[in-house]
CSV table of C-alpha atoms in Angstrom, one decimal:
chain,number,residue,atom,x,y,z
A,1,MET,CA,-0.2,0.5,0.3
A,2,SER,CA,1.3,3.8,-1.2
A,3,ARG,CA,1.7,6.1,1.8
A,4,ARG,CA,-1.6,8.0,-0.1
A,5,ASP,CA,-3.4,5.2,0.1
A,6,LYS,CA,-2.9,5.0,3.8
A,7,LYS,CA,-6.4,5.6,6.1
A,8,PRO,CA,-6.4,8.7,7.8
A,9,LEU,CA,-6.6,9.5,10.6
A,10,ALA,CA,-10.3,9.8,13.1
A,11,LYS,CA,-11.5,12.8,14.1
A,12,ARG,CA,-12.1,13.3,17.7
A,13,GLY,CA,-15.3,14.5,18.9
A,14,PRO,CA,-15.8,17.1,21.3
A,15,GLY,CA,-16.6,14.4,24.6
A,16,GLY,CA,-13.2,13.1,23.2
A,17,GLU,CA,-14.5,10.0,21.4
A,18,ARG,CA,-12.8,9.2,17.6
A,19,SER,CA,-15.7,9.4,14.8
A,20,LYS,CA,-15.0,7.1,11.8
A,21,ALA,CA,-13.1,9.3,9.1
A,22,PRO,CA,-15.7,8.1,6.6
A,23,ARG,CA,-14.6,5.7,3.0
A,24,GLY,CA,-14.2,5.9,0.0
A,25,LYS,CA,-13.2,9.1,-2.5
A,26,GLY,CA,-14.0,12.0,-0.1
A,27,ALA,CA,-11.3,10.9,1.6
A,28,ALA,CA,-8.6,13.7,1.9
A,29,PRO,CA,-4.7,12.1,1.9
A,30,LYS,CA,-2.6,12.8,5.3
A,31,ARG,CA,0.1,14.6,3.0
A,32,ALA,CA,-2.5,16.9,1.3
A,33,ALA,CA,-3.9,17.7,5.0
A,34,SER,CA,-0.5,18.0,6.6
A,35,LYS,CA,-0.1,20.9,3.8
A,36,ALA,CA,-4.1,22.9,3.7
A,37,ALA,CA,-3.3,26.0,5.7
A,38,PRO,CA,-5.8,26.9,9.1
A,39,SER,CA,-8.7,29.2,8.0
A,40,ASN,CA,-10.4,31.6,10.0
A,41,GLY,CA,-8.7,31.0,13.2
A,42,GLU,CA,-8.7,27.5,13.2
A,43,ARG,CA,-6.0,26.0,14.8
A,44,PRO,CA,-3.8,23.1,13.3
A,45,SER,CA,-3.7,20.1,15.7
A,46,PHE,CA,-1.1,17.0,15.7
A,47,GLY,CA,-1.2,14.0,16.9
A,48,LYS,CA,0.8,10.7,17.5
A,49,ALA,CA,2.9,10.9,14.7
A,50,GLY,CA,3.3,14.7,14.3
A,51,ARG,CA,1.0,14.4,11.4
A,52,VAL,CA,-1.5,18.0,11.2
A,53,SER,CA,-4.6,17.0,10.7
A,54,SER,CA,-6.2,20.6,9.5
A,55,ASP,CA,-10.3,18.6,9.3
A,56,ARG,CA,-10.1,19.2,13.0
A,57,PRO,CA,-11.5,22.9,14.3
A,58,MET,CA,-10.7,24.5,17.0
A,59,SER,CA,-14.4,24.9,18.9
A,60,ALA,CA,-14.2,20.5,19.1
A,61,ARG,CA,-11.5,20.9,21.6
A,62,PRO,CA,-12.6,20.8,25.5
A,63,PRO,CA,-12.7,24.4,26.6
A,64,ARG,CA,-9.8,24.8,29.4
A,65,ALA,CA,-10.5,25.5,33.1
A,66,ARG,CA,-9.9,28.5,35.0
A,67,ALA,CA,-8.4,28.5,38.2
A,68,GLY,CA,-9.8,26.6,40.7
A,69,GLU,CA,-11.3,25.0,38.7
A,70,ARG,CA,-9.2,22.0,36.4
A,71,PRO,CA,-11.1,19.2,35.2
A,72,GLU,CA,-9.3,15.7,35.4
A,73,ARG,CA,-6.1,15.4,33.8
A,74,SER,CA,-7.8,14.0,30.2
A,75,GLU,CA,-5.9,11.8,28.1
A,76,TRP,CA,-4.8,15.2,26.5
A,77,ALA,CA,-3.5,17.0,29.5
A,78,GLU,CA,-1.2,13.7,30.5
A,79,ARG,CA,0.9,14.3,27.2
A,80,PRO,CA,1.9,17.9,28.4
A,81,GLU,CA,5.3,17.4,26.0
A,82,ARG,CA,3.1,17.2,22.9
A,83,ALA,CA,0.7,20.4,23.3
A,84,GLU,CA,3.7,23.0,23.9
A,85,ARG,CA,5.0,24.2,20.6
A,86,SER,CA,8.2,23.8,20.8
A,87,GLU,CA,7.7,20.6,21.5
A,88,ARG,CA,6.6,20.0,18.4
A,89,PRO,CA,8.4,18.1,15.7
A,90,GLN,CA,11.0,20.2,13.9
A,91,ARG,CA,9.1,18.9,10.5
A,92,ALA,CA,5.6,20.4,11.2
A,93,GLU,CA,7.2,23.6,13.2
A,94,ARG,CA,8.6,24.3,9.5
A,95,ALA,CA,5.3,23.4,7.8
A,96,GLU,CA,3.5,25.9,10.1
A,97,ARG,CA,6.0,28.5,9.8
A,98,PHE,CA,5.8,28.6,6.0
A,99,ASP,CA,2.5,26.9,4.5
A,100,ALA,CA,0.6,28.3,7.4
A,101,PRO,CA,-0.5,32.1,7.4
A,102,GLN,CA,0.5,33.4,10.9
A,103,ARG,CA,-2.4,33.2,13.5
A,104,SER,CA,-4.3,35.4,15.6
A,105,GLU,CA,-4.5,34.5,19.4
A,106,ARG,CA,-7.2,32.2,20.4
A,107,PRO,CA,-10.4,33.1,22.1
A,108,GLY,CA,-11.2,33.5,25.2
A,109,SER,CA,-7.2,34.0,26.3
A,110,LYS,CA,-6.6,37.1,28.7
A,111,ARG,CA,-3.1,36.8,28.4
A,112,PRO,CA,-1.1,39.8,25.6
A,113,PRO,CA,1.2,37.9,23.1
A,114,SER,CA,3.6,39.0,25.3
A,115,ALA,CA,3.1,38.0,28.5
A,116,ARG,CA,5.3,34.9,27.8
A,117,PRO,CA,8.6,35.3,26.9
A,118,SER,CA,9.9,32.8,23.9
A,119,GLY,CA,10.2,29.1,24.4
A,120,SER,CA,9.6,29.5,27.8
A,121,ARG,CA,6.7,27.0,30.2
A,122,PRO,CA,4.6,27.2,33.0
A,123,GLY,CA,6.5,27.1,36.4
A,124,GLY,CA,10.0,28.9,35.4
A,125,LYS,CA,11.2,26.3,33.2
A,126,SER,CA,12.3,26.5,30.0
A,127,ALA,CA,11.5,24.7,26.9
A,128,PRO,CA,14.2,22.6,25.4
A,129,ARG,CA,15.2,23.3,22.4
A,130,TYR,CA,15.0,19.8,20.3
A,131,GLY,CA,13.9,16.7,21.9
A,132,ASN,CA,14.9,16.3,25.6
A,133,ALA,CA,18.2,17.9,25.6
A,134,PRO,CA,18.4,20.8,27.3
A,135,LEU,CA,20.6,24.2,26.8
A,136,ARG,CA,24.5,24.7,27.4
A,137,GLU,CA,25.8,27.6,28.5
A,138,PRO,CA,29.0,28.3,25.8
A,139,ARG,CA,32.0,26.4,27.4
A,140,PRO,CA,34.5,29.4,28.5
A,141,PRO,CA,38.3,29.0,26.1
A,142,VAL,CA,40.7,26.8,27.9
A,143,ALA,CA,44.3,27.3,28.5
A,144,TYR,CA,46.7,25.1,28.1
A,145,LEU,CA,50.0,26.0,30.3
A,146,ASP,CA,51.8,24.9,28.0
A,147,GLU,CA,50.9,27.1,25.2
A,148,GLU,CA,52.5,30.1,24.5
A,149,PRO,CA,49.7,32.9,23.9
A,150,ALA,CA,49.3,34.0,21.2
A,151,LYS,CA,52.0,36.6,19.4
A,152,PRO,CA,50.0,39.8,18.3
A,153,GLU,CA,51.0,40.3,14.1
A,154,VAL,CA,53.5,43.1,13.3
A,155,ALA,CA,51.5,45.6,10.4
A,156,PRO,CA,53.9,45.6,7.3
A,157,ALA,CA,55.0,49.9,7.0
A,158,PRO,CA,52.9,51.1,5.3
A,159,LEU,CA,53.3,52.1,1.8
A,160,PRO,CA,53.9,55.5,0.1
A,161,THR,CA,51.0,56.7,-1.2
A,162,ALA,CA,52.1,60.2,-3.5
A,163,VAL,CA,54.9,61.8,-3.4
A,164,GLN,CA,56.8,62.5,-0.8
A,165,ASN,CA,60.1,65.0,-0.5
A,166,VAL,CA,62.7,63.9,1.9
A,167,ILE,CA,65.7,66.4,2.5
A,168,VAL,CA,69.3,65.3,2.0
A,169,THR,CA,70.4,65.9,5.8
A,170,PRO,CA,73.8,66.7,6.6
A,171,ASP,CA,74.8,62.7,6.9
A,172,GLU,CA,73.9,62.0,3.4
A,173,ASN,CA,76.0,64.8,1.7
A,174,GLY,CA,77.9,63.2,-1.2
A,175,MET,CA,76.0,60.0,-1.3
A,176,ARG,CA,75.0,58.4,-4.4
A,177,VAL,CA,71.1,59.1,-5.2
A,178,ASP,CA,70.1,55.2,-5.8
A,179,ARG,CA,72.8,55.3,-1.6
A,180,PHE,CA,69.8,57.2,-1.0
A,181,LEU,CA,66.6,55.6,-2.3
A,182,GLU,CA,68.5,52.0,-0.9
A,183,ALA,CA,68.8,53.7,2.8
A,184,HIS,CA,65.5,54.7,3.2
A,185,PHE,CA,63.6,51.9,1.9
A,186,PRO,CA,65.4,49.0,1.8
A,187,GLY,CA,63.0,46.5,0.1
A,188,LEU,CA,63.1,48.6,-3.2
A,189,SER,CA,63.9,46.6,-5.7
A,190,PHE,CA,67.4,47.8,-8.0
A,191,SER,CA,65.2,47.3,-11.3
A,192,HIS,CA,62.3,50.1,-10.0
A,193,ILE,CA,65.2,52.8,-9.5
A,194,GLN,CA,66.3,51.9,-12.6
A,195,ARG,CA,62.9,52.8,-13.8
A,196,ILE,CA,62.0,55.8,-11.7
A,197,VAL,CA,64.8,57.5,-12.6
A,198,ARG,CA,65.3,56.8,-16.1
A,199,LYS,CA,61.4,57.7,-16.5
A,200,GLY,CA,62.7,61.1,-14.8
A,201,GLU,CA,59.8,60.3,-12.0
A,202,LEU,CA,62.7,61.3,-9.4
A,203,ARG,CA,64.1,65.2,-9.0
A,204,VAL,CA,66.4,66.6,-7.1
A,205,ASN,CA,65.8,70.5,-6.6
A,206,GLY,CA,63.0,70.0,-9.4
A,207,LYS,CA,66.0,68.7,-11.9
A,208,ARG,CA,66.0,65.3,-13.6
A,209,ALA,CA,68.9,62.8,-11.7
A,210,ASP,CA,70.6,60.0,-12.2
A,211,SER,CA,70.8,57.6,-10.0
A,212,LYS,CA,74.9,58.3,-10.2
A,213,ASP,CA,74.5,61.3,-9.1
A,214,ARG,CA,75.7,62.8,-5.7
A,215,LEU,CA,73.2,64.9,-3.0
A,216,GLU,CA,74.2,67.5,-1.1
A,217,GLU,CA,73.2,68.7,2.3
A,218,GLY,CA,69.9,70.7,2.0
A,219,GLN,CA,69.1,69.8,-1.5
A,220,THR,CA,65.0,68.3,-1.5
A,221,VAL,CA,64.6,64.8,-2.8
A,222,ARG,CA,61.6,64.4,-5.1
A,223,ILE,CA,60.6,60.4,-4.9
A,224,PRO,CA,57.1,59.2,-6.4
A,225,PRO,CA,54.8,56.1,-5.7
A,226,LEU,CA,57.2,53.2,-4.8
A,227,LYS,CA,56.6,49.5,-5.1
A,228,LEU,CA,58.3,47.9,-1.6
A,229,ASP,CA,58.9,43.9,-2.1
A,230,ALA,CA,58.8,42.3,1.2
A,231,PRO,CA,61.4,42.8,3.5
A,232,LYS,CA,63.3,39.8,3.8
A,233,VAL,CA,62.8,38.2,7.7
A,234,VAL,CA,66.5,37.1,8.7
A,235,GLY,CA,66.1,33.5,10.7
A,236,GLU,CA,68.7,31.0,11.3
A,237,LEU,CA,71.5,30.8,8.3
A,238,SER,CA,72.1,27.6,6.1
A,239,GLU,CA,74.7,25.6,6.3
A,240,ALA,CA,76.1,27.0,3.2
A,241,ALA,CA,76.0,30.9,5.3
A,242,ASN,CA,77.3,29.8,7.7
A,243,LYS,CA,79.9,29.1,6.3
A,244,THR,CA,80.4,32.3,4.0
A,245,LEU,CA,80.0,34.1,7.1
A,246,GLN,CA,82.8,32.1,8.5
A,247,ALA,CA,84.9,32.7,5.6
A,248,LEU,CA,84.3,35.8,5.9
A,249,LYS,CA,85.6,36.6,9.9
A,250,GLU,CA,89.1,34.8,8.7
A,251,MET,CA,89.4,37.1,5.7
A,252,THR,CA,88.5,39.7,8.5
A,253,ILE,CA,92.0,41.9,9.9
A,254,TYR,CA,90.5,45.1,11.1
A,255,GLU,CA,87.0,45.1,12.2
A,256,ASP,CA,84.3,47.1,14.6
A,257,ALA,CA,80.9,48.5,15.0
A,258,ASP,CA,81.4,50.3,12.0
A,259,VAL,CA,83.7,49.2,9.5
A,260,MET,CA,86.0,46.0,9.2
A,261,VAL,CA,88.9,45.4,6.3
A,262,LEU,CA,89.3,42.0,4.6
A,263,ASN,CA,91.9,40.6,3.1
A,264,LYS,CA,90.7,39.5,-0.1
A,265,PRO,CA,92.3,36.4,-1.8
A,266,ALA,CA,93.7,36.7,-5.5
A,267,GLY,CA,91.0,35.0,-7.5
A,268,LEU,CA,87.7,36.7,-5.7
A,269,ALA,CA,85.6,38.8,-7.8
A,270,VAL,CA,85.1,42.0,-5.1
A,271,GLN,CA,81.4,42.4,-8.0
A,272,GLY,CA,79.2,40.3,-9.8
A,273,GLY,CA,79.5,40.3,-13.2
A,274,SER,CA,78.9,37.8,-16.7
A,275,GLY,CA,80.1,34.8,-15.1
A,276,MET,CA,80.6,35.3,-11.4
A,277,THR,CA,79.3,33.4,-9.1
A,278,ARG,CA,80.8,34.5,-5.4
A,279,HIS,CA,82.7,37.3,-4.9
A,280,VAL,CA,82.6,39.3,-1.6
A,281,ASP,CA,79.4,42.1,-2.4
A,282,MET,CA,77.9,38.4,-2.2
A,283,MET,CA,79.5,37.7,0.6
A,284,LEU,CA,78.3,40.1,2.2
A,285,GLU,CA,74.0,39.0,2.2
A,286,VAL,CA,74.5,37.1,4.8
A,287,MET,CA,75.9,39.7,7.3
A,288,ARG,CA,72.6,41.7,6.8
A,289,ASP,CA,70.3,42.6,9.9
A,290,ALA,CA,66.7,43.0,10.6
A,291,LYS,CA,66.2,46.1,8.6
A,292,GLY,CA,67.2,45.1,5.5
A,293,GLN,CA,70.8,47.2,5.6
A,294,LYS,CA,74.0,44.9,5.2
A,295,PRO,CA,77.5,46.7,5.0
A,296,ARG,CA,78.5,48.2,1.8
A,297,LEU,CA,81.5,48.0,-0.7
A,298,VAL,CA,83.8,51.7,-0.8
A,299,HIS,CA,86.4,51.0,-2.6
A,300,ARG,CA,87.7,48.1,-5.7
A,301,LEU,CA,90.4,45.7,-6.4
A,302,ASP,CA,91.0,43.6,-9.2
A,303,ARG,CA,89.6,40.3,-9.1
A,304,GLU,CA,93.4,38.7,-8.6
A,305,THR,CA,94.9,41.6,-7.0
A,306,SER,CA,95.2,40.6,-3.0
A,307,GLY,CA,94.5,42.7,-0.1
A,308,CYS,CA,93.1,45.2,2.2
A,309,LEU,CA,89.3,46.1,1.8
A,310,LEU,CA,87.7,48.3,2.7
A,311,ILE,CA,83.5,47.9,3.8
A,312,ALA,CA,81.2,50.1,5.7
A,313,LYS,CA,79.5,48.6,8.2
A,314,THR,CA,76.6,51.7,9.3
A,315,ARG,CA,75.4,53.9,5.8
A,316,PHE,CA,76.7,57.2,8.5
A,317,ALA,CA,80.5,54.7,8.2
A,318,ALA,CA,79.8,54.5,4.7
A,319,THR,CA,79.1,58.5,4.1
A,320,LYS,CA,82.1,59.0,5.4
A,321,LEU,CA,84.9,56.7,4.0
A,322,THR,CA,83.6,57.7,0.7
A,323,GLY,CA,83.7,60.8,1.2
A,324,ALA,CA,87.9,60.5,2.7
A,325,PHE,CA,88.1,58.8,-0.9
A,326,ARG,CA,87.1,61.3,-3.1
A,327,GLU,CA,88.7,64.0,-1.3
A,328,ARG,CA,91.8,62.3,-0.9
A,329,SER,CA,92.7,61.8,2.6
A,330,ALA,CA,92.7,58.5,2.4
A,331,ARG,CA,96.2,56.8,1.7
A,332,LYS,CA,97.1,53.1,0.2
A,333,ILE,CA,100.4,51.8,-0.1
A,334,TYR,CA,100.6,48.5,-2.6
A,335,TRP,CA,103.2,45.9,-3.1
A,336,ALA,CA,104.4,44.5,-6.1
A,337,LEU,CA,106.8,42.4,-8.3
A,338,VAL,CA,107.9,43.9,-11.1
A,339,ALA,CA,109.9,43.0,-13.9
A,340,GLY,CA,113.9,45.1,-14.3
A,341,VAL,CA,114.5,47.4,-12.2
A,342,PRO,CA,112.6,50.3,-12.7
A,343,LYS,CA,115.6,53.7,-13.1
A,344,PRO,CA,115.4,56.1,-11.3
A,345,LYS,CA,114.8,54.5,-8.5
A,346,GLN,CA,111.8,56.7,-7.0
A,347,GLY,CA,109.7,58.9,-9.0
A,348,ARG,CA,105.9,59.7,-9.9
A,349,ILE,CA,103.8,58.3,-12.8
A,350,SER,CA,101.4,61.1,-14.7
A,351,THR,CA,99.4,59.8,-17.8
A,352,TYR,CA,96.3,60.3,-18.7
A,353,LEU,CA,93.7,56.6,-18.8
A,354,ALA,CA,91.1,55.8,-21.3
A,355,LYS,CA,89.2,52.8,-21.2
A,356,GLU,CA,89.8,51.1,-24.8
A,357,GLU,CA,87.7,47.9,-25.6
A,358,ASN,CA,87.6,45.0,-27.8
A,359,GLU,CA,85.9,41.8,-28.4
A,360,GLU,CA,87.7,39.7,-25.6
A,361,ASP,CA,88.6,42.3,-22.8
A,362,THR,CA,89.1,45.5,-21.9
A,363,ILE,CA,92.1,47.2,-21.2
A,364,MET,CA,93.5,51.1,-19.7
A,365,ARG,CA,95.5,52.6,-22.7
A,366,VAL,CA,97.9,56.0,-22.0
A,367,ALA,CA,95.5,58.4,-23.9
A,368,LYS,CA,96.5,62.4,-24.7
A,369,HIS,CA,94.8,65.3,-22.5
A,370,GLY,CA,91.2,66.5,-24.1
A,371,ASP,CA,90.8,62.5,-25.6
A,372,GLU,CA,87.4,60.7,-25.3
A,373,GLY,CA,87.1,59.4,-22.3
A,374,ALA,CA,90.7,60.4,-20.9
A,375,SER,CA,91.2,61.1,-16.6
A,376,HIS,CA,94.3,61.8,-15.3
A,377,ALA,CA,96.2,59.6,-13.2
A,378,VAL,CA,99.1,60.4,-10.8
A,379,THR,CA,101.0,57.7,-9.0
A,380,TYR,CA,104.1,57.9,-6.8
A,381,TYR,CA,106.4,54.1,-6.7
A,382,ALA,CA,109.6,53.1,-5.0
A,383,VAL,CA,112.2,50.7,-5.5
A,384,VAL,CA,112.5,48.2,-1.9
A,385,GLU,CA,114.8,45.8,-2.9
A,386,THR,CA,116.1,44.1,-6.0
A,387,SER,CA,117.0,40.6,-7.5
A,388,ALA,CA,119.8,40.0,-9.3
A,389,GLN,CA,118.3,43.0,-11.4
A,390,LYS,CA,116.0,41.1,-13.4
A,391,LEU,CA,113.3,41.5,-10.8
A,392,ALA,CA,112.2,44.3,-8.0
A,393,TRP,CA,110.1,44.8,-5.0
A,394,VAL,CA,108.3,47.9,-5.4
A,395,SER,CA,106.1,50.0,-3.6
A,396,LEU,CA,103.4,51.8,-4.7
A,397,LYS,CA,101.4,54.1,-4.0
A,398,PRO,CA,98.0,55.9,-6.1
A,399,VAL,CA,97.0,59.3,-5.6
A,400,THR,CA,94.0,59.4,-7.6
A,401,GLY,CA,91.7,56.0,-8.1
A,402,ARG,CA,91.8,54.4,-12.0
A,403,THR,CA,90.7,51.7,-12.8
A,404,HIS,CA,94.0,49.5,-13.4
A,405,GLN,CA,95.8,52.7,-12.7
A,406,LEU,CA,98.7,50.3,-11.1
A,407,ARG,CA,99.0,48.3,-14.4
A,408,ALA,CA,98.8,50.1,-16.6
A,409,HIS,CA,101.2,52.6,-15.3
A,410,MET,CA,104.0,49.7,-14.3
A,411,ALA,CA,103.7,49.2,-17.8
A,412,HIS,CA,103.7,52.4,-19.6
A,413,ILE,CA,107.5,52.9,-17.9
A,414,GLY,CA,108.4,49.7,-19.6
A,415,HIS,CA,108.3,47.3,-16.1
A,416,ALA,CA,105.3,45.5,-16.4
A,417,ILE,CA,104.0,43.7,-13.0
A,418,VAL,CA,104.7,40.2,-13.1
A,419,GLY,CA,102.0,37.2,-14.1
A,420,ASP,CA,99.9,40.2,-15.1
A,421,PRO,CA,97.6,38.8,-18.1
A,422,LYS,CA,96.6,42.5,-19.9
A,423,TYR,CA,99.4,44.4,-19.2
A,424,PHE,CA,102.9,41.7,-19.6
A,425,ASN,CA,104.0,42.0,-23.0
A,426,ILE,CA,107.8,42.0,-22.9
A,427,GLU,CA,109.4,40.0,-25.3
A,428,ASN,CA,111.5,37.8,-24.4
A,429,TRP,CA,111.5,37.7,-21.2
A,430,GLN,CA,111.6,34.2,-19.3
A,431,LEU,CA,109.9,33.6,-16.0
A,432,PRO,CA,112.2,32.4,-13.4
A,433,GLY,CA,111.5,29.0,-12.5
A,434,GLY,CA,109.6,28.6,-9.2
A,435,ILE,CA,107.8,31.8,-9.2
A,436,GLN,CA,104.0,31.4,-10.3
A,437,LYS,CA,102.8,32.7,-13.2
A,438,ARG,CA,99.7,34.9,-11.3
A,439,LEU,CA,99.3,38.7,-11.2
A,440,HIS,CA,101.8,39.8,-7.9
A,441,LEU,CA,100.0,42.9,-6.9
A,442,LEU,CA,99.3,43.0,-3.2
A,443,ALA,CA,97.2,46.0,-1.3
A,444,ARG,CA,99.6,45.8,1.4
A,445,ARG,CA,97.6,48.8,3.6
A,446,ILE,CA,95.7,51.4,3.9
A,447,VAL,CA,95.3,54.4,6.0
A,448,ILE,CA,92.0,56.4,6.0
A,449,PRO,CA,90.3,58.3,9.1
A,450,HIS,CA,87.6,56.5,11.1
A,451,PRO,CA,84.3,58.0,10.9
A,452,ARG,CA,84.0,58.2,14.2
A,453,GLY,CA,87.0,59.7,14.4
A,454,GLY,CA,91.2,58.5,14.6
A,455,VAL,CA,92.3,56.8,12.3
A,456,ILE,CA,92.0,53.3,10.5
A,457,ASP,CA,95.7,51.7,10.1
A,458,ALA,CA,95.0,48.3,8.4
A,459,THR,CA,98.1,45.7,7.0
A,460,ALA,CA,97.7,42.4,4.9
A,461,PRO,CA,100.0,39.9,4.6
A,462,LEU,CA,101.6,38.6,1.6
A,463,PRO,CA,99.3,36.3,-0.6
A,464,PRO,CA,100.7,33.1,-0.4
A,465,HIS,CA,101.8,33.2,-4.5
A,466,MET,CA,103.7,36.2,-3.1
A,467,LEU,CA,105.0,34.8,0.1
A,468,GLN,CA,106.8,32.7,-1.9
A,469,SER,CA,108.4,34.2,-5.0
A,470,TRP,CA,109.8,36.5,-1.6
A,471,ASN,CA,111.6,33.5,-0.2
A,472,LEU,CA,112.5,31.7,-3.5
A,473,LEU,CA,114.1,35.7,-3.9
A,474,GLY,CA,116.4,36.2,-1.0
A,475,LEU,CA,114.1,39.4,0.1
A,476,GLU,CA,113.1,41.0,3.4
A,477,HIS,CA,109.3,41.2,3.6
A,478,ASP,CA,110.1,43.3,7.3
A,479,ARG,CA,112.2,46.2,5.0
A,480,PHE,CA,112.1,50.3,5.5
A,481,ASP,CA,109.3,51.0,3.1
A,482,PRO,CA,110.4,54.1,1.4
A,483,ILE,CA,107.0,54.6,-0.6
A,484,GLU,CA,106.3,56.2,3.5
A,485,ASN,CA,108.3,59.6,2.4
A,486,ALA,CA,106.5,60.0,-0.4
A,487,PRO,CA,104.0,62.9,-1.1
A,488,GLU,CA,100.3,62.7,-1.0
A,489,GLU,CA,99.5,64.6,-3.8
């Protein structure tokens, strides 16, 4: 038998007796009865199974007894849970809520509509929510002793949303434009700096500026809205980074809070280039602090030149040290092993140097005053000791700092540095046995004013290949260096 063919529930008469429902085609199916909406004040009733019977009028229900005249409990009163609205099954409640119109107050009731709070029962007891399950208070969160309190998230630094005008401070006097931007915005990428400079969005005192231009105290730098990269999180170093940090410590010959001097080995490049996988500037990345700042290079050395390399650890120190190089208050002394013995044994070399590029390499050539790209270069030299008039230990003091200046100058006077692959072109000259064919040039000493006052004076020892040559030739590396008495200009 299908559900539609089931017999309808019997109607209950005024005396509580069940009356037989008429059989036949006139009987309404149960599903239709459950969806029928009450009319003219009639209230749908629920049977034992929770089905709605709309055939029973409100007048067929026994009248409610007044206080003190309650009759004996009837079959309906024995099931108070089913009579309460909150106890009705969820399915019937939905049918009444969405299908039936808003019912009016029952006739004969003296209680106002707001007299009983929603979900309350007579006797002060609250009605259960579903079935007989009581309402529960929400549990407070349990704090465990082994749990650490949540750390508040630090909001990232706000990006500039409009044009900024920044005044150059005294500490930033002489700083390059690109370094100035890197100092103010550590997350700013190099490509972004070049783009805003190329488009003319960055201005200095209202004029276009190049990334290599030097700033002066009091100037106004117009900075456009920038797109900053997320700053790198400083955490534990990897195994490779720890090895790099250890290598830097082994190279350090002087260090304080502002400055460090490295003894750069021969063969290690200072900056990256084509095919460069390891260089000093990259190694300094492991020393980057929480603010995104890392130590800065102050000057350069050729890849095959070993010796003193000055590093600024702070922006303040970098400004002061670059200013000292620009004002030529820094004194650098180099040692070299050259072919032959220069005459006179002490002298001054002054020429113009210009860059000459070809398909294979780039060298510096001696040029004339007025030539395109020619720059004046001055070097003082002094012979410290000789070896059989074939080799000479020479001390060099450059006044200017041109590219390959010492190597080009010594080749210009006919005494090229031993092992120089670019400038040593002496015909019919053979390297003495036991001497390595490597560049014999050492940045021996650097003397420069300290940014906080005083003087930095650092000295680098001979590299292994030069020490081998010194021992083979019987040169005493602790002899007096006559270049000490050379002029500063």
